[in-house]
Structure formats: C-alpha cells, structure tokens
C-alpha cells in the first residue's frame, strides 16, 4: 500500500462452510496484515444440491458495495485475477458506478488464458484499466482478453536489492551445484532440473516446499534418479536463508519462471546470485539476464552460464525499484480514473 498514490482499504475474500454466512461475514484475519478485513461467504446446502454453488459471489459483490458506500470509496482496485474475484469486483463497481483497476499478478496471464478466459473477458469489460508485470503480458491480455479500447500500464515486480545477504557455505556434493527456489512442482520445471543434473553430473539444491498434491510422485522421481545422492531438499527456508543458499550455488536455475516464479528469480538476482531463467513474462525483458527460450537448449545455456557469465545488476535494478514501481502504480491509477 505504501507504493500506491492514494490511501486504500484492503479486503480479502474467503469461503466459509457455515450456512449462516450465506449473507456474508467480516472477519479480522491477522495472517493477512493489520487492519485487512476478510469477507467470508457460504453457499447454502440447497445451493450445492441444485448446482448453484456460486451464489456466494453475489454475496461478495453486495457486501463490498455496501462497504464502499459506507466509506465513500472513489473506486476499486482488484489485485490478482485467480478465481472469480475479478468478476465480483466488476459487478460491485458497476453497481456503484465507480472505476475499476484490474491487476494481473506474477504468472497469472499465462494461467488465465488456459483456465478462466471467459470470466476474465467479462470482468475486463467492466474495468477502466488493467496492469500486468511486463510488456509481453500486457500484449497477451490485449490480444486474447481485453477490449481494444481498455487502458493498460506495465507495473514491474518490486525488487529490493539485498546486497548484504551473507553467503553461506554449502558443502552438499560435487560441483557444479545448481539451485532452485520456489514452490517445487511441475510448474517450477523440476523435470528440467533433474535432467540437467543427469547430463551435467551436477548436484541440486532444491529450496522451498513441494506442492502437496505432487509431493509423493516428485519425491519418488527424485529417489529413483541416477544421482539421487546429489539432490538435496533443503525445505522451506526463510527469505534471507534461501537467498544466502542460492548465492552459494554455482547457478540458480528457474526453468519455468513464468509460472509464478518470477519474483523468486528477481530476488535471487538482486541478492547477487548467478541466475538463468526461462525467457517468459517480465524476465524476458530484464536487460543482461541470461535467459532460455521455452523451447530452448537448457543444457547448452547452463554450460555457458557456468563458464563465468555475470549479470550486471545496475542494468535492470532501477526498473524494479520502489520509486519506479510507485510511479507506475500512479500512472495506472490515473488511467483507471482512481486519482488525478
């Protein structure tokens, strides 16, 4: 919120299992930050029996509109487009006759195209402007989802350089040591990492939690790997610890960084780690970053990166700094009519 040009009231949406919450209930959720209320809503048993399991969406829109009138909001900003939240905000904005800004978060453009195109087309028709983290993602939204006349602004991911992160000593196995950080699963390109370990005779440092639904299968895949004794699951380390571990690796590899891993890759780069990533989303536009096309040769690219290539931090850090991100948010709010 400190980067936004106006004061905001944060609201989170939640699903309740209590039938009495069908009319909506505000709940103070400490996990989501000080002063951020969570709106809980439930479908009735009869709704579920008759297939009307989205009646709570109407409840969300009504309660948000009620809060907006009470607090005299000047407009709505919906951040994150997963699920039907954008449609909820679009309906509320239409009822209130207020401007609406829709913002795509990291990795959401690609996912939205495959999972919820019709819902987003409807929500974007009710928006005043939209944002995405990169030029290529803005163009994808314009081509497939947004009305031609809808205003758009690129708001890059915020990255605060952490040059002071201490480098740990990782004595995990034979070099080279490749690291990866994030939520580990198919979407993080784990198959690519395992193949690289096999071809390069490399060790792997896997940092972060495994996707719960995939944990058993992925663990079994690692255990059966030819070099399983060189694959180390370090768990869900805190941010500074994870960055320290990545700096100790010979190379931090993000094979599918467009699937929600962009922020991890940018933070690793800002912390001074050697990074190579898939050339998708915002990472395709980072000047000087070693990238690989989605259909490219990862083995060749990693071999070249291990040969001593260095990413010049100064070339891209300013584009993701707080002043730059703040100015882009102001531009987006002005485009949507949320401020002057």
JSON list of N, CA and C in Angstrom, two decimals, residues 18 23 25 57 59 90 94 101 115 118 123 130 148 169 178 199 210 222 236 268 279 288 304 321 329 337:
[
{"chain": "A", "resi": 18, "resn": "UNK", "atom": "N", "xyz": [-19.93, -22.37, 6.99]},
{"chain": "A", "resi": 18, "resn": "UNK", "atom": "CA", "xyz": [-21.06, -22.17, 7.90]},
{"chain": "A", "resi": 18, "resn": "UNK", "atom": "C", "xyz": [-22.27, -21.63, 7.14]},
{"chain": "A", "resi": 23, "resn": "UNK", "atom": "N", "xyz": [-25.08, -14.73, 4.04]},
{"chain": "A", "resi": 23, "resn": "UNK", "atom": "CA", "xyz": [-25.26, -13.29, 3.84]},
{"chain": "A", "resi": 23, "resn": "UNK", "atom": "C", "xyz": [-23.94, -12.53, 3.97]},
{"chain": "A", "resi": 25, "resn": "UNK", "atom": "N", "xyz": [-19.93, -12.38, 6.15]},
{"chain": "A", "resi": 25, "resn": "UNK", "atom": "CA", "xyz": [-19.49, -12.00, 7.50]},
{"chain": "A", "resi": 25, "resn": "UNK", "atom": "C", "xyz": [-18.06, -11.47, 7.41]},
{"chain": "A", "resi": 57, "resn": "UNK", "atom": "N", "xyz": [-20.87, -15.53, -4.68]},
{"chain": "A", "resi": 57, "resn": "UNK", "atom": "CA", "xyz": [-20.29, -14.43, -5.45]},
{"chain": "A", "resi": 57, "resn": "UNK", "atom": "C", "xyz": [-21.19, -13.20, -5.38]},
{"chain": "A", "resi": 59, "resn": "UNK", "atom": "N", "xyz": [-23.07, -12.53, -2.87]},
{"chain": "A", "resi": 59, "resn": "UNK", "atom": "CA", "xyz": [-22.88, -12.01, -1.52]},
{"chain": "A", "resi": 59, "resn": "UNK", "atom": "C", "xyz": [-21.64, -11.14, -1.44]},
{"chain": "A", "resi": 90, "resn": "UNK", "atom": "N", "xyz": [-15.95, -6.46, -10.53]},
{"chain": "A", "resi": 90, "resn": "UNK", "atom": "CA", "xyz": [-16.55, -5.80, -11.69]},
{"chain": "A", "resi": 90, "resn": "UNK", "atom": "C", "xyz": [-18.04, -5.54, -11.47]},
{"chain": "A", "resi": 94, "resn": "UNK", "atom": "N", "xyz": [-19.75, -1.86, -11.12]},
{"chain": "A", "resi": 94, "resn": "UNK", "atom": "CA", "xyz": [-20.85, -1.46, -12.00]},
{"chain": "A", "resi": 94, "resn": "UNK", "atom": "C", "xyz": [-22.06, -0.98, -11.20]},
{"chain": "A", "resi": 101, "resn": "UNK", "atom": "N", "xyz": [-9.80, -0.92, -11.43]},
{"chain": "A", "resi": 101, "resn": "UNK", "atom": "CA", "xyz": [-8.49, -1.29, -11.95]},
{"chain": "A", "resi": 101, "resn": "UNK", "atom": "C", "xyz": [-8.27, -2.77, -11.65]},
{"chain": "A", "resi": 115, "resn": "UNK", "atom": "N", "xyz": [-7.26, -21.28, -18.13]},
{"chain": "A", "resi": 115, "resn": "UNK", "atom": "CA", "xyz": [-8.19, -21.74, -17.10]},
{"chain": "A", "resi": 115, "resn": "UNK", "atom": "C", "xyz": [-9.47, -20.92, -16.97]},
{"chain": "A", "resi": 118, "resn": "UNK", "atom": "N", "xyz": [-13.13, -16.86, -20.25]},
{"chain": "A", "resi": 118, "resn": "UNK", "atom": "CA", "xyz": [-14.44, -16.23, -20.39]},
{"chain": "A", "resi": 118, "resn": "UNK", "atom": "C", "xyz": [-14.76, -15.32, -19.21]},
{"chain": "A", "resi": 123, "resn": "UNK", "atom": "N", "xyz": [-15.00, -9.68, -16.85]},
{"chain": "A", "resi": 123, "resn": "UNK", "atom": "CA", "xyz": [-14.52, -8.74, -15.84]},
{"chain": "A", "resi": 123, "resn": "UNK", "atom": "C", "xyz": [-13.80, -7.56, -16.48]},
{"chain": "A", "resi": 130, "resn": "UNK", "atom": "N", "xyz": [-6.20, -1.95, -16.80]},
{"chain": "A", "resi": 130, "resn": "UNK", "atom": "CA", "xyz": [-5.60, -3.13, -16.19]},
{"chain": "A", "resi": 130, "resn": "UNK", "atom": "C", "xyz": [-4.09, -2.98, -16.19]},
{"chain": "A", "resi": 148, "resn": "UNK", "atom": "N", "xyz": [-10.37, -3.74, -27.00]},
{"chain": "A", "resi": 148, "resn": "UNK", "atom": "CA", "xyz": [-9.29, -2.97, -27.64]},
{"chain": "A", "resi": 148, "resn": "UNK", "atom": "C", "xyz": [-9.06, -1.59, -27.03]},
{"chain": "A", "resi": 169, "resn": "UNK", "atom": "N", "xyz": [28.06, -21.35, 3.30]},
{"chain": "A", "resi": 169, "resn": "UNK", "atom": "CA", "xyz": [28.92, -22.38, 2.73]},
{"chain": "A", "resi": 169, "resn": "UNK", "atom": "C", "xyz": [28.09, -23.66, 2.58]},
{"chain": "A", "resi": 178, "resn": "UNK", "atom": "N", "xyz": [23.72, -26.65, -8.68]},
{"chain": "A", "resi": 178, "resn": "UNK", "atom": "CA", "xyz": [22.62, -25.86, -9.22]},
{"chain": "A", "resi": 178, "resn": "UNK", "atom": "C", "xyz": [21.54, -25.70, -8.15]},
{"chain": "A", "resi": 199, "resn": "UNK", "atom": "N", "xyz": [22.69, -34.79, -17.02]},
{"chain": "A", "resi": 199, "resn": "UNK", "atom": "CA", "xyz": [23.57, -34.51, -18.15]},
{"chain": "A", "resi": 199, "resn": "UNK", "atom": "C", "xyz": [24.87, -33.82, -17.75]},
{"chain": "A", "resi": 210, "resn": "UNK", "atom": "N", "xyz": [7.38, -28.49, -1.48]},
{"chain": "A", "resi": 210, "resn": "UNK", "atom": "CA", "xyz": [6.82, -29.19, -2.62]},
{"chain": "A", "resi": 210, "resn": "UNK", "atom": "C", "xyz": [5.31, -28.96, -2.65]},
{"chain": "A", "resi": 222, "resn": "UNK", "atom": "N", "xyz": [12.62, -38.24, -7.57]},
{"chain": "A", "resi": 222, "resn": "UNK", "atom": "CA", "xyz": [13.96, -37.86, -7.11]},
{"chain": "A", "resi": 222, "resn": "UNK", "atom": "C", "xyz": [14.70, -39.08, -6.56]},
{"chain": "A", "resi": 236, "resn": "UNK", "atom": "N", "xyz": [11.62, -25.40, 3.24]},
{"chain": "A", "resi": 236, "resn": "UNK", "atom": "CA", "xyz": [11.08, -24.04, 3.07]},
{"chain": "A", "resi": 236, "resn": "UNK", "atom": "C", "xyz": [11.87, -23.06, 3.93]},
{"chain": "A", "resi": 268, "resn": "UNK", "atom": "N", "xyz": [16.52, -13.37, -6.29]},
{"chain": "A", "resi": 268, "resn": "UNK", "atom": "CA", "xyz": [17.82, -14.05, -6.30]},
{"chain": "A", "resi": 268, "resn": "UNK", "atom": "C", "xyz": [18.86, -13.24, -7.05]},
{"chain": "A", "resi": 279, "resn": "UNK", "atom": "N", "xyz": [12.86, -17.45, -20.60]},
{"chain": "A", "resi": 279, "resn": "UNK", "atom": "CA", "xyz": [12.59, -16.13, -21.18]},
{"chain": "A", "resi": 279, "resn": "UNK", "atom": "C", "xyz": [11.09, -15.94, -21.39]},
{"chain": "A", "resi": 288, "resn": "UNK", "atom": "N", "xyz": [20.34, -7.91, -19.79]},
{"chain": "A", "resi": 288, "resn": "UNK", "atom": "CA", "xyz": [21.55, -8.54, -19.28]},
{"chain": "A", "resi": 288, "resn": "UNK", "atom": "C", "xyz": [21.34, -9.86, -18.56]},
{"chain": "A", "resi": 304, "resn": "UNK", "atom": "N", "xyz": [27.12, -22.69, -20.67]},
{"chain": "A", "resi": 304, "resn": "UNK", "atom": "CA", "xyz": [27.68, -21.37, -20.96]},
{"chain": "A", "resi": 304, "resn": "UNK", "atom": "C", "xyz": [27.63, -20.47, -19.73]},
{"chain": "A", "resi": 321, "resn": "UNK", "atom": "N", "xyz": [12.78, -0.83, -8.89]},
{"chain": "A", "resi": 321, "resn": "UNK", "atom": "CA", "xyz": [12.99, -0.15, -7.61]},
{"chain": "A", "resi": 321, "resn": "UNK", "atom": "C", "xyz": [11.68, 0.42, -7.08]},
{"chain": "A", "resi": 329, "resn": "UNK", "atom": "N", "xyz": [2.41, 2.62, -10.57]},
{"chain": "A", "resi": 329, "resn": "UNK", "atom": "CA", "xyz": [1.09, 2.48, -9.94]},
{"chain": "A", "resi": 329, "resn": "UNK", "atom": "C", "xyz": [0.30, 3.79, -10.06]},
{"chain": "A", "resi": 337, "resn": "UNK", "atom": "N", "xyz": [-8.80, 6.26, -13.60]},
{"chain": "A", "resi": 337, "resn": "UNK", "atom": "CA", "xyz": [-9.65, 7.31, -13.03]},
{"chain": "A", "resi": 337, "resn": "UNK", "atom": "C", "xyz": [-9.77, 7.24, -11.53]}
]
